[in-house]
Short mmCIF file of C-alpha atoms in Angstrom, two decimals:
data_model
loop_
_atom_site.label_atom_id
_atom_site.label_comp_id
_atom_site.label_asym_id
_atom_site.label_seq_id
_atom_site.Cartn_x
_atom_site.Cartn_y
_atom_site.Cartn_z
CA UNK A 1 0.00 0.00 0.00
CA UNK A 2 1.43 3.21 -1.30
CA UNK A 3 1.60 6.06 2.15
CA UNK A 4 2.37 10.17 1.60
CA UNK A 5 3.13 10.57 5.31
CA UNK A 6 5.43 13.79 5.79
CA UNK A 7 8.78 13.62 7.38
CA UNK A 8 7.26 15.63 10.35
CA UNK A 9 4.58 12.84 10.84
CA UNK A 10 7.14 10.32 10.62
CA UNK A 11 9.14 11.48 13.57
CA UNK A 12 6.56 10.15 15.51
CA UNK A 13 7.72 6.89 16.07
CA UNK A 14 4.33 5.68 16.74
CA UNK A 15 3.30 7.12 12.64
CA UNK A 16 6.42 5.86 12.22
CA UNK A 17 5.79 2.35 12.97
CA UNK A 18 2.14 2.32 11.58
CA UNK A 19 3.52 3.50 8.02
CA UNK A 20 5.61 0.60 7.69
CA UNK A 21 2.20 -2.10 8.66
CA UNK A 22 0.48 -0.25 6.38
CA UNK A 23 2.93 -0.26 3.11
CA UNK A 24 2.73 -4.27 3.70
CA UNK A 25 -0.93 -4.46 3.15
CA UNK A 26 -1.34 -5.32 -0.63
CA UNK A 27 -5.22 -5.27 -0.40
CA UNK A 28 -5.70 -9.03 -1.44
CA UNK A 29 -8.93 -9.64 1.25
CA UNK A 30 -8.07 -12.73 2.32
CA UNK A 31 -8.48 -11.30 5.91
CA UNK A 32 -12.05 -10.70 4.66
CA UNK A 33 -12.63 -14.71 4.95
CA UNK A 34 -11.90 -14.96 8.41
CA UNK A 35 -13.05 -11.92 9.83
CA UNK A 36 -16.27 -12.70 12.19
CA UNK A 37 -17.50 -8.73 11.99
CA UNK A 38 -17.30 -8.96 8.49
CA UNK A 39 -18.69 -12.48 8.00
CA UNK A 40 -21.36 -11.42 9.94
CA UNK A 41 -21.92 -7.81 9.06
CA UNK A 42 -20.84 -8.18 5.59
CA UNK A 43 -19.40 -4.33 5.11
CA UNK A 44 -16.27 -3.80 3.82
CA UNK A 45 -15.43 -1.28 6.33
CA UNK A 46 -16.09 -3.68 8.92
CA UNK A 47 -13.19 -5.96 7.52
CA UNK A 48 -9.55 -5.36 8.14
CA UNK A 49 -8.90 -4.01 4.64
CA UNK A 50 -11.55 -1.87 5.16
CA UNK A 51 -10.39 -0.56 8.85
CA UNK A 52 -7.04 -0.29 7.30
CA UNK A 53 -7.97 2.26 4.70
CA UNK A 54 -9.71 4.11 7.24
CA UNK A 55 -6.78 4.66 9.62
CA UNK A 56 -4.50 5.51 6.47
CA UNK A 57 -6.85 8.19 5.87
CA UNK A 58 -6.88 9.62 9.22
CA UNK A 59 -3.42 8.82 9.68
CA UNK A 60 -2.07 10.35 6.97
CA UNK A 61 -4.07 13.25 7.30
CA UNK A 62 -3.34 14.06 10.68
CA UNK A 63 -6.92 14.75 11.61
CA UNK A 64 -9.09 13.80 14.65
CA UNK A 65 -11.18 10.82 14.38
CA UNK A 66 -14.36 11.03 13.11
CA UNK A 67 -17.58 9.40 13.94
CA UNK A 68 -17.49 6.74 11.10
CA UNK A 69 -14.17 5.85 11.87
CA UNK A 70 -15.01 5.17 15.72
CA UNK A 71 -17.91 3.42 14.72
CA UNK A 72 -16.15 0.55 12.68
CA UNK A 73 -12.52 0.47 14.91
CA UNK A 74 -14.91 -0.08 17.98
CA UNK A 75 -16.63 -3.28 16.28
CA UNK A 76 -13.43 -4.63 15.77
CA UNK A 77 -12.60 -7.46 18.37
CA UNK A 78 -9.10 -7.59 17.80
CA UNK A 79 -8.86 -11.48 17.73
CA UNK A 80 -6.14 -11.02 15.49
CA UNK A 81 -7.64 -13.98 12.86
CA UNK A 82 -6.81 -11.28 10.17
CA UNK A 83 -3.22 -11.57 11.01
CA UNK A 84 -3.13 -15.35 10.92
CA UNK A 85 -4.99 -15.41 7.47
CA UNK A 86 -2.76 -12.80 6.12
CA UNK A 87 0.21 -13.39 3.27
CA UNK A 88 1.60 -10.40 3.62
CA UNK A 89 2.48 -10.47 7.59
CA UNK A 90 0.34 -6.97 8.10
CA UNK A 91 0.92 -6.52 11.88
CA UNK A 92 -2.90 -5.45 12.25
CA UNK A 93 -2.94 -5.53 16.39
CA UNK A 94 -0.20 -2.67 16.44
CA UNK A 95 -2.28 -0.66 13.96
CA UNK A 96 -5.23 -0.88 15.37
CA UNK A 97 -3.55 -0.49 19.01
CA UNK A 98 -2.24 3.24 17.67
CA UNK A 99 -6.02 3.88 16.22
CA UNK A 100 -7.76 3.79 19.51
CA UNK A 101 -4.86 5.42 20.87
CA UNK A 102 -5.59 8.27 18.65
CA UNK A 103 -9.48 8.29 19.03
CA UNK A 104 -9.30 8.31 22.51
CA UNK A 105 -7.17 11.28 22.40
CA UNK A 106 -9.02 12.97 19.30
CA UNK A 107 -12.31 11.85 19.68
CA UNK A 108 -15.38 13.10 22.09
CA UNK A 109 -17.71 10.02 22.37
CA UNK A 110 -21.22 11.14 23.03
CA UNK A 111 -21.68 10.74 26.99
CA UNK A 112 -23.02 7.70 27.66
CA UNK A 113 -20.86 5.88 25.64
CA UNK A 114 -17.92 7.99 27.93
CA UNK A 115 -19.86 7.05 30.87
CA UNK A 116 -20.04 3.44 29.95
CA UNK A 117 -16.33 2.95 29.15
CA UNK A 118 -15.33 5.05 32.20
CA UNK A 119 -17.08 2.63 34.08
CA UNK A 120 -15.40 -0.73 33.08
CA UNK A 121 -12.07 1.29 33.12
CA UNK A 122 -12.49 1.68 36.68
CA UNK A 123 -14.20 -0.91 37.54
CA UNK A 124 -12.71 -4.38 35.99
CA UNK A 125 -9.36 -3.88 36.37
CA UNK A 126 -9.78 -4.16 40.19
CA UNK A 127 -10.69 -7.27 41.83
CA UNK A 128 -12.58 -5.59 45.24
CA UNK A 129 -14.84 -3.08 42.43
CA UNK A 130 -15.25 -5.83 40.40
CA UNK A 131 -16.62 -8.20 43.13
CA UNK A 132 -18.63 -5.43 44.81
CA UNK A 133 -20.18 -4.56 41.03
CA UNK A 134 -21.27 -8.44 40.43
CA UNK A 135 -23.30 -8.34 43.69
CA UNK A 136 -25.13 -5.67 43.28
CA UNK A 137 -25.73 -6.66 39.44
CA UNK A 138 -28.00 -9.49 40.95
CA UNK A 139 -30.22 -7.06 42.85
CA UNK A 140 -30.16 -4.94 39.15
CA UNK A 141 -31.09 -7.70 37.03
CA UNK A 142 -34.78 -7.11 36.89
CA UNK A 143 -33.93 -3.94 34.93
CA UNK A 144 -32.19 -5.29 32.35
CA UNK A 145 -35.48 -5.72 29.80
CA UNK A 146 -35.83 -1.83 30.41
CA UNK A 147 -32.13 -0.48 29.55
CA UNK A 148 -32.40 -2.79 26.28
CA UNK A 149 -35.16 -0.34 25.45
CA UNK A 150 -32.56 2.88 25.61
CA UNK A 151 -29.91 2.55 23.48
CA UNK A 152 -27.34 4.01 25.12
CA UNK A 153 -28.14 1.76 28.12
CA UNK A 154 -27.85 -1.78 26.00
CA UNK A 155 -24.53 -2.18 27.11
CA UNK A 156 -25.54 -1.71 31.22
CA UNK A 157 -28.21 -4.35 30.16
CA UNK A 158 -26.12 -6.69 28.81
CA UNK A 159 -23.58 -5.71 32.21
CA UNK A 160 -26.56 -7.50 34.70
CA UNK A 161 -26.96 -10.50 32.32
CA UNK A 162 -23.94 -11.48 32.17
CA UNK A 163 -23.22 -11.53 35.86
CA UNK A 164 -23.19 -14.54 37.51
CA UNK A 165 -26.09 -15.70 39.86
CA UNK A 166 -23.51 -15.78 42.67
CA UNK A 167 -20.09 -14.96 43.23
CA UNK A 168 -17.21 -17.28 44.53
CA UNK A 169 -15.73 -16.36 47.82
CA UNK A 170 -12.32 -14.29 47.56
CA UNK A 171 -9.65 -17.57 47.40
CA UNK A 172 -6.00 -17.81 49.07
CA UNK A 173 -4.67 -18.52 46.15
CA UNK A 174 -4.94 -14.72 44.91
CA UNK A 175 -3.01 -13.47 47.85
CA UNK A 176 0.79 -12.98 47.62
CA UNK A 177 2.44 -16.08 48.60
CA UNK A 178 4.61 -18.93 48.03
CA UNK A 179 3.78 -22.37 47.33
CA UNK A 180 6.22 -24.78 47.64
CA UNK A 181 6.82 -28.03 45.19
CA UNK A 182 5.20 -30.86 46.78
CA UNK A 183 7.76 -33.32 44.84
CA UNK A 184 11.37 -33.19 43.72
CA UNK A 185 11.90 -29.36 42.83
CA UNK A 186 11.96 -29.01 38.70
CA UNK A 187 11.22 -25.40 38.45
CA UNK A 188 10.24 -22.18 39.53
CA UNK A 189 7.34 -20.06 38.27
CA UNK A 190 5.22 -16.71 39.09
CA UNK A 191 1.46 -16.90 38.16
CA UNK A 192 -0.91 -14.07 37.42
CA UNK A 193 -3.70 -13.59 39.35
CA UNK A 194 -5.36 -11.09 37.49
CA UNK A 195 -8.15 -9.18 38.17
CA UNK A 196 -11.60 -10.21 36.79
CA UNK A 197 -10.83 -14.49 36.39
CA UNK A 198 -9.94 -14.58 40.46
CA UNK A 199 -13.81 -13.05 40.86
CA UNK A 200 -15.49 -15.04 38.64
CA UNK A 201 -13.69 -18.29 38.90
CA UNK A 202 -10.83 -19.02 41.23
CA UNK A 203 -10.72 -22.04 40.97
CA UNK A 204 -8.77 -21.97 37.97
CA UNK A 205 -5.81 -20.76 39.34
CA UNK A 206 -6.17 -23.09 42.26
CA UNK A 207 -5.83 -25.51 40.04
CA UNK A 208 -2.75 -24.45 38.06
CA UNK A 209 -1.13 -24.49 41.52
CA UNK A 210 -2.06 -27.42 42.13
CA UNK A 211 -1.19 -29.07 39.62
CA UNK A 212 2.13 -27.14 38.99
CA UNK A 213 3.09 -28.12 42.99
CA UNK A 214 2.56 -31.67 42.81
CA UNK A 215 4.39 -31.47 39.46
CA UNK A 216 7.46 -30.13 41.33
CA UNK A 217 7.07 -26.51 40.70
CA UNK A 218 7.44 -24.10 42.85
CA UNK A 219 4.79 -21.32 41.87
CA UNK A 220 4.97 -17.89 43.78
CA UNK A 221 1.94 -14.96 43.73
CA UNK A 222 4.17 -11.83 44.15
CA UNK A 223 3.23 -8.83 45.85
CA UNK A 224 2.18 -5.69 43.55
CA UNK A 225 0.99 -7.36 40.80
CA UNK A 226 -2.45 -7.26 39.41
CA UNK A 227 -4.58 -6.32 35.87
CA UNK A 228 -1.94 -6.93 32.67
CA UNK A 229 -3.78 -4.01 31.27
CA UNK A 230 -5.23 -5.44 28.49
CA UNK A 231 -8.66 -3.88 29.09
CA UNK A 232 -7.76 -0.70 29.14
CA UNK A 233 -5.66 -1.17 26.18
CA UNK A 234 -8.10 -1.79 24.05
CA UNK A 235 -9.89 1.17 24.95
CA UNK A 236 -7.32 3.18 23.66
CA UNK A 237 -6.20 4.27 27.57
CA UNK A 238 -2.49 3.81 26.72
CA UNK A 239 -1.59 5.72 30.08
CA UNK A 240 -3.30 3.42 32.31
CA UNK A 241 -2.22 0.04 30.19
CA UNK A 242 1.37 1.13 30.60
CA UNK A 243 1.10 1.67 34.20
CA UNK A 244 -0.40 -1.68 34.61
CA UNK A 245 2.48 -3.32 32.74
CA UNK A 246 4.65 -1.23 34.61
CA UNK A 247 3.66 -2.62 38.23
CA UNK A 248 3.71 -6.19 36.62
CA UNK A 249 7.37 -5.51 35.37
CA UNK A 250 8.27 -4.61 38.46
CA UNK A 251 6.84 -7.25 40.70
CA UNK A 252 7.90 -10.01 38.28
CA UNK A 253 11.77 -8.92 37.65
CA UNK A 254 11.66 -8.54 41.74
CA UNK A 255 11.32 -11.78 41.76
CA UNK A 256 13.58 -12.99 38.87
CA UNK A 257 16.26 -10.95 40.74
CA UNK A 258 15.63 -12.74 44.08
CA UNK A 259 14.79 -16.33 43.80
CA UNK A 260 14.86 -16.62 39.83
CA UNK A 261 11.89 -17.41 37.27
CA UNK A 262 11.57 -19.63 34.65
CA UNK A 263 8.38 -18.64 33.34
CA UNK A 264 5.55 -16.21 34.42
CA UNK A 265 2.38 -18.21 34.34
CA UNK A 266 -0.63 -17.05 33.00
CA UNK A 267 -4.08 -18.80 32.52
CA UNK A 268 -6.37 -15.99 30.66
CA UNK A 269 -5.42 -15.93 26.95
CA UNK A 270 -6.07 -12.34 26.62
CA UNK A 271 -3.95 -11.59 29.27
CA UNK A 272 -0.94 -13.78 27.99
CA UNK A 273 -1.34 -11.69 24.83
CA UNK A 274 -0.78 -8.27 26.44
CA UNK A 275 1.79 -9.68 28.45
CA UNK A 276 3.97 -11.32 25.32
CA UNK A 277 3.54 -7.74 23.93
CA UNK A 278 4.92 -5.81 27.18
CA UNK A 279 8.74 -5.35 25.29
CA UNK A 280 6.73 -3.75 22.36
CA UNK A 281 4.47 -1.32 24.70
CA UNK A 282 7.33 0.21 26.82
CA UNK A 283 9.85 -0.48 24.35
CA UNK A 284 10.50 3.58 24.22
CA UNK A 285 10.40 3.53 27.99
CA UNK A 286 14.49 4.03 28.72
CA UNK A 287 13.61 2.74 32.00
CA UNK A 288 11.76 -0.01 31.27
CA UNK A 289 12.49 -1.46 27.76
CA UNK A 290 14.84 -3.97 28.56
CA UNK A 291 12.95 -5.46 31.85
CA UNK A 292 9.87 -5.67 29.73
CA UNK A 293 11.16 -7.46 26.94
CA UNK A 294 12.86 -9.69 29.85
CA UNK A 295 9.12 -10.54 31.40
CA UNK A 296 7.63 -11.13 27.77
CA UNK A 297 10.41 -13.64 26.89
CA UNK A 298 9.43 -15.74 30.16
CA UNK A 299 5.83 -15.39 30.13
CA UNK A 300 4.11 -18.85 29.32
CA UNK A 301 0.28 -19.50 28.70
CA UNK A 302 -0.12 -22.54 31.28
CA UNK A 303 -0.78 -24.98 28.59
CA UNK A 304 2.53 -23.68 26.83
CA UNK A 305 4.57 -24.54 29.93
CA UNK A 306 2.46 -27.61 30.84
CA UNK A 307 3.81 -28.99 27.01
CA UNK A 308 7.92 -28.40 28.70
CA UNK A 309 7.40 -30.71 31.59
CA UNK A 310 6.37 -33.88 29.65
CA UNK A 311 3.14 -35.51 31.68
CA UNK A 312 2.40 -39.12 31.39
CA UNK A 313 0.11 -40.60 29.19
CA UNK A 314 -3.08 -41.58 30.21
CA UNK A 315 -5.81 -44.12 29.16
CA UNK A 316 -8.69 -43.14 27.35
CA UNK A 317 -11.61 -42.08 29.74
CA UNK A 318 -14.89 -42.05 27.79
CA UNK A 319 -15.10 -38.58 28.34
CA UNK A 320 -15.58 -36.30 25.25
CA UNK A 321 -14.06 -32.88 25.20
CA UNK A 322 -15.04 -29.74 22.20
CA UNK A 323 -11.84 -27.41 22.71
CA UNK A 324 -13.08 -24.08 21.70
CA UNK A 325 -9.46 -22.42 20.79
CA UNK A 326 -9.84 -18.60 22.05
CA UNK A 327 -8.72 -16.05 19.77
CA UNK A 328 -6.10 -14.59 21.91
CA UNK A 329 -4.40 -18.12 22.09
CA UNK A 330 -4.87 -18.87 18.32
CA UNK A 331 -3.94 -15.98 16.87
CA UNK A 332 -2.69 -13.79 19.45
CA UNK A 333 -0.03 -16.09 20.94
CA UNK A 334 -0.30 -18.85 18.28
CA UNK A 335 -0.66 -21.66 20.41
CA UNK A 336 -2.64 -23.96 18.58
CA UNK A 337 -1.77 -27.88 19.42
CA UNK A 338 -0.77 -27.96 22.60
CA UNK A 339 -3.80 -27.37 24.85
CA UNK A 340 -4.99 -30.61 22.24
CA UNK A 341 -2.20 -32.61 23.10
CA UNK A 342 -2.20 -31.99 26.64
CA UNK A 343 -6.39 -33.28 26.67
CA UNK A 344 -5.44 -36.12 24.77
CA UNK A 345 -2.44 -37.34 26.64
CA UNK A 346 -4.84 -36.66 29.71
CA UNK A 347 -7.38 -39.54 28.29
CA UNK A 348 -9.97 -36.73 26.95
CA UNK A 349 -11.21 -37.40 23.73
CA UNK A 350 -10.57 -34.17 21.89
CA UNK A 351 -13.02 -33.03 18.82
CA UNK A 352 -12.58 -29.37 17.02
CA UNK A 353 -15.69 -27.50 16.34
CA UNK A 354 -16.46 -25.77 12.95
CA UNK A 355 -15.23 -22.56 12.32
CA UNK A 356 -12.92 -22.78 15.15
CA UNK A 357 -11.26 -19.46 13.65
CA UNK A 358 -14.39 -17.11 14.19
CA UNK A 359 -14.42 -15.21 17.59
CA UNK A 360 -17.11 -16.47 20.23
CA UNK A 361 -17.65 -12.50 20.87
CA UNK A 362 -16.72 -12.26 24.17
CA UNK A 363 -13.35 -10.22 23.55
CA UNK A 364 -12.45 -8.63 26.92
CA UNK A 365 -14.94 -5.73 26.71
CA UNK A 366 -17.11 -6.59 23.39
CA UNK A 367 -20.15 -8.51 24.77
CA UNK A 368 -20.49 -5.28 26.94
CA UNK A 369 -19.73 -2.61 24.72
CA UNK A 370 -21.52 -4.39 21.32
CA UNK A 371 -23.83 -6.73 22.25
CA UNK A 372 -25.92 -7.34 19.13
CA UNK A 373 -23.23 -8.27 17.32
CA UNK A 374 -21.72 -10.22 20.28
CA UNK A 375 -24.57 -12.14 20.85
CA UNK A 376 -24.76 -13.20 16.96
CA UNK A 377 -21.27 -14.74 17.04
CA UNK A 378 -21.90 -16.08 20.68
CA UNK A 379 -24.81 -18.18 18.72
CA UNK A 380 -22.83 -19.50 15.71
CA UNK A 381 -20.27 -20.45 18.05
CA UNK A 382 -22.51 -22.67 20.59
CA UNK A 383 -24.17 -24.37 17.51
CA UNK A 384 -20.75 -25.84 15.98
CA UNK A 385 -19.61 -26.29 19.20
CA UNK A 386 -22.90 -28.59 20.75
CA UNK A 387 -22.97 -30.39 16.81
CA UNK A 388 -19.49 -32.08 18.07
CA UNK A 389 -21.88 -33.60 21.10
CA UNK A 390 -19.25 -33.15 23.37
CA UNK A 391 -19.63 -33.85 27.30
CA UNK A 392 -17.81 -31.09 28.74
CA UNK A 393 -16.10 -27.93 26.49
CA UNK A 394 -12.39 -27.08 27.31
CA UNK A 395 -10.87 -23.43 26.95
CA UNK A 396 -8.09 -21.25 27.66
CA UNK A 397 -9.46 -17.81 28.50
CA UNK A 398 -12.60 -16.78 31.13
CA UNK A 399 -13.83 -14.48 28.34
CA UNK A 400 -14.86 -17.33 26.30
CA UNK A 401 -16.17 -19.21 29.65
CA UNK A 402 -17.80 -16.66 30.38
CA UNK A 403 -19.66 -16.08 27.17
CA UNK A 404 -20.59 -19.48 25.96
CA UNK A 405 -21.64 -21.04 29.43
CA UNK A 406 -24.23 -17.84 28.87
CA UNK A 407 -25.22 -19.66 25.87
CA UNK A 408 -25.21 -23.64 26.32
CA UNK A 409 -26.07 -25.92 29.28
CA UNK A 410 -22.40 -27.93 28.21
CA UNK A 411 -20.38 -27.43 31.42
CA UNK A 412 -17.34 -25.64 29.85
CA UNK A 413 -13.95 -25.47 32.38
CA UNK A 414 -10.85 -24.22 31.80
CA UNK A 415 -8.10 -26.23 30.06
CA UNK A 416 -5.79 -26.95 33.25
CA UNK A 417 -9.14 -27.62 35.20
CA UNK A 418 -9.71 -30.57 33.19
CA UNK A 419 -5.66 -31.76 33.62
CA UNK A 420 -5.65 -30.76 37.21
CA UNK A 421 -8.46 -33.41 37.77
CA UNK A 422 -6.93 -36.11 35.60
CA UNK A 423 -3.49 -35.97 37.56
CA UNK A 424 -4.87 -36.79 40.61
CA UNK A 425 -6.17 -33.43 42.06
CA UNK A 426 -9.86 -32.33 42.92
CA UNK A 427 -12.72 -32.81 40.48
CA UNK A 428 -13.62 -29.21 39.39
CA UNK A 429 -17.20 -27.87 41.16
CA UNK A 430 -18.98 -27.45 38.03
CA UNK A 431 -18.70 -31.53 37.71
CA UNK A 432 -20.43 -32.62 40.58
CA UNK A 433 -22.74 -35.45 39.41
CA UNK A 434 -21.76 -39.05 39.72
CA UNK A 435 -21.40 -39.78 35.68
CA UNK A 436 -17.90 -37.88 36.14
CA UNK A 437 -15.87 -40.11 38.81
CA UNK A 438 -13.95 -42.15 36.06
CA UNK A 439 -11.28 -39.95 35.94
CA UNK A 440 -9.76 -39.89 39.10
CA UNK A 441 -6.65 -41.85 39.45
CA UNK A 442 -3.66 -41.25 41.32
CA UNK A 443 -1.03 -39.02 39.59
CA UNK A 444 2.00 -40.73 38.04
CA UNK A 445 5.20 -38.33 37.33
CA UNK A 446 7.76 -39.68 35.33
CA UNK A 447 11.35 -40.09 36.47
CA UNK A 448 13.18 -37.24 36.27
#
C-alpha cells in the first residue's frame, strides 16, 4: 500500500511504525474470509482491509477521528484472525492499538458511551470493584429488559446479564504467597492472578497451583501485581495500560532478581497476549524497555509450559471434550496444538468444532460494549460447538467461559481444570454429578 506521510509525521515513532504495517498491506482480502465482523456484518469497512484504509486516511491526514471511523474500529474485536490469514504479515494488532490510541485522544464520544467505558475502566481492572459490582448486578437484574429499550443503556443491560447468579468467595490462592513443590523441585514459576478471572472463577488458578506443585514446581503470587492491562488497552487508555504493565514488570523482575523465574504463568489468553507484547508497549520507555522485553520472553500460557514438563500418558476415559481455541491463544499467541495434546495425553477425547477461527464474541470488553453483534457470534459459536456432542467444552481464557456457558447448558472449564483433575487433584465444582468419577486416578510423574 502506497503512504504520503510527511517527514514531520514520521518522527513520531508511533506514525512511524504504523507507516511501515500499512505499506505491507497489498489489499488481497483474504483477511475478509476470516473476519467474524465482516462475515457477519458483511461491510467492507467492517473488515480489516476496510479498517485499514480508514486509519491511512486519518493517519495520513493528521486529523481527529471522526464518527465513522469510531464506529467501525470499535466493532473490531481484535482477535487477530486477520493476522493469521494474512500473506503479507500486516501486523494489524499494532495498527489498530495506535487507532484507539488516537481516538481516545481525538475523539469526544457522546456521553453515555464515555460514561459506559469510564465505568469498566475503573471498575474491571480491580478485583474488590469488580466483586462489589457483580453483587449488586443481581439485585439490578430485573432492569435489564428496560435499559435494552434505551440505546445508550444496551450495554448496562447486557452488564446484569452477564453476571453470575452468585459470586465465589475471595480464594487464598490470589493473595501474595509462596507455594512450595510438593515433589522433587523441577522449576520455579510466578502466576498471574489477574483481576476479573480470580472473581469469577478461582478455581482456575487453584488448580494451576495445584497441579504445577505436585508437578514439582514451585509457583509464587508476588506482591504488587495485578490487571496486565489489556482492558484498558483496548480502549485506547495507553496511560493506564502502561502503568499496569509497569507494576507487573516490576513485581515479576523482583522476583527474577531474588529467587529466579523460569516462566511467568498465565491462565487468561487475553492476558498472555498483552503480556507477550509488554517489550513492544514500553519499548521507548528508557527505563523499562529492557525489563519488559525480559518478562515477555518468560511469560508462558499454562498450557505452553504444561507442554515443557512432559506428563504421562493416560488411558482413554470415555469422556468427550469440544476445545473451543480462544482467539487470543490462536492468533494472538499462536498456540494452537498444545492445549490438544495436553487433553489427549490426559485420556480426553478431543473433537474441534467448525469454524474454530471465528471469535465467540466475548473479547475482553465486546459482549459489553456491542452486544448485538456479540450475541450473533456467541450463537454461531454454541451451535458448531454442541454439533461435536461433546460432554464437557475445554478453553483457555474466562472471556470465552464466560460467554458461551451464557449460551449452552455444556459445562465448559478451563483447560488446566480438566488436567488438574486427571493428575490426581480435585474434580472441578462445576462436575459434581456421579457420571464424572472415572477420571480420578492417582497421579503418576515420570522419572526425572
Amino acid at each position: 500500500m502506497q503512504t504520503n506521510f510527511t517527514p514531520a509525521q514520521l518522527a513520531d515513532p508511533h506514525v512511524a511504525e504504523s507507516e511501515k504495517i500499512l505499506r505491507k498491506c497489498v489489499h488481497c482480502g483474504f483477511c475478509t474470509a476470516t473476519c467474524p465482523t465482516y462475515v457477519t456484518l458483511g461491510d467492507e469497512l467492517d473488515s480489516p482491509r476496510g479498517r485499514i484504509y480508514l486509519i491511512k486516511d486519518m493517519l495520513e491526514n493528521g486529523r481527529a477521528a471522526d464518527e465513522q471511523v469510531v464506529k467501525h474500529i470499535d466493532r473490531c474485536l481484535s482477535c487477530l484472525a486477520c493476522t493469521t490469514t494474512c500473506p503479507s504479515g500486516v501486523d494489524y494488532m499494532h495498527l489498530v492499538d495506535h487507532a484507539r490510541a488516537h481516538i481516545e485522544k481525538t475523539y469526544k464520544r457522546p456521553l453515555m458511551n464515555r460514561l459506559t467505558r469510564g465505568v469498566l475502566a475503573m471498575v474491571l481492572p480491580y478485583p474488590g470493584r469488580f466483586r462489589l459490582a457483580l453483587q449488586l448486578a443481581r439485585l439490578g437484574r430485573p432492569l435489564a429488559p428496560l435499559f435494552d429499550k434505551v440505546a445508550a443503556l444496551k450495554p448496562f443491560a447486557a452488564m446484569l446479564r452477564l453476571a453470575p447468579k452468585s459470586v465465589p468467595p475471595a480464594s487464598a490462592a490470589a493473595q501474595p504467597a509462596t507455594h512450595a513443590a510438593n515433589a522433587a523441585r523441577r522449576g520455579r514459576v510466578a502466576i498471574l492472578t489477574g483481576c476479573a478471572q480470580p472473581v469469577l472463577d478461582p478455581g482456575i488458578n487453584e488448580a494451576t497451583i495445584a497441579l504445577l506443585t505436585r508437578l514439582g514446581v514451585e509457583v509464587v503470587v508476588p506482591q504488587g501485581e495485578g490487571c496486565c492491562g489489556s482492558l484498558v488497552h483496548h480502549m485506547g487508555r495507553e496511560e493506564q495500560a502502561l502503568a499496569a504493565a509497569r507494576r507487573n514488570v516490576d513485581a515479576w523482575m523482583r522476583e527474577v532478581e531474588t529467587g529466579g523465574l523460569d516462566a511467568v504463568i498465565i491462565t487468561a489468553s487475553g492476558c498472555g497476549t498483552t503480556i507477550k507484547d509488554y517489550g513492544h508497549m514500553l519499548r521507548l520507555d528508557p527505563a523499562y524497555s529492557e525489563k519488559a522485553a525480559r518478562v515477555s520472553a518468560l511469560a508462558k500460557d499454562v498450557t505452553e509450559y504444561l507442554a515443557t514438563l512432559d506428563l504421562p500418558a493416560h488411558m482413554p476415559k470415555g469422556i468427550t471434550v469440544a476445545y473451543h481455541s480462544a482467539c487470543s491463544m490462536q492468533h494472538g499467541q499462536k498456540i494452537t496444538m498444545a492445549p490438544k495434546q495436553l487433553l489427549k495425553a490426559a485420556g480426553f477425547t478431543v473433537r474441534d468444532p467448525a469454524e474454530g477461527h471465528l471469535c465467540c464474541g466475548s473479547a475482553g470488553t465486546y459482549n459489553i460494549m456491542q452486544p448485538e453483534i456479540s450475541a450473533q457470534l456467541k450463537a454461531r459459536k454454541v451451535r458448531n460447538i454442541e454439533a461435536t456432542k461433546p460432554d464437557l467444552i475445554a478453553t483457555g481464557n474466562i472471556g470465552c467461559i464466560t460467554q458461551i456457558a451464557s449460551g449452552t447448558g455444556i459445562p465448559i472449564l478451563h483447560t488446566v481444570e480438566l488436567l488438574n483433575w486427571a493428575y490426581g487433584g480435585d474434580r472441578p465444582a462445576q462436575l459434581s454429578g456421579a457420571k464424572w468419577t472415572s477420571v480420578e486416578q492417582p497421579l503418576s510423574i515420570p522419572a526425572e
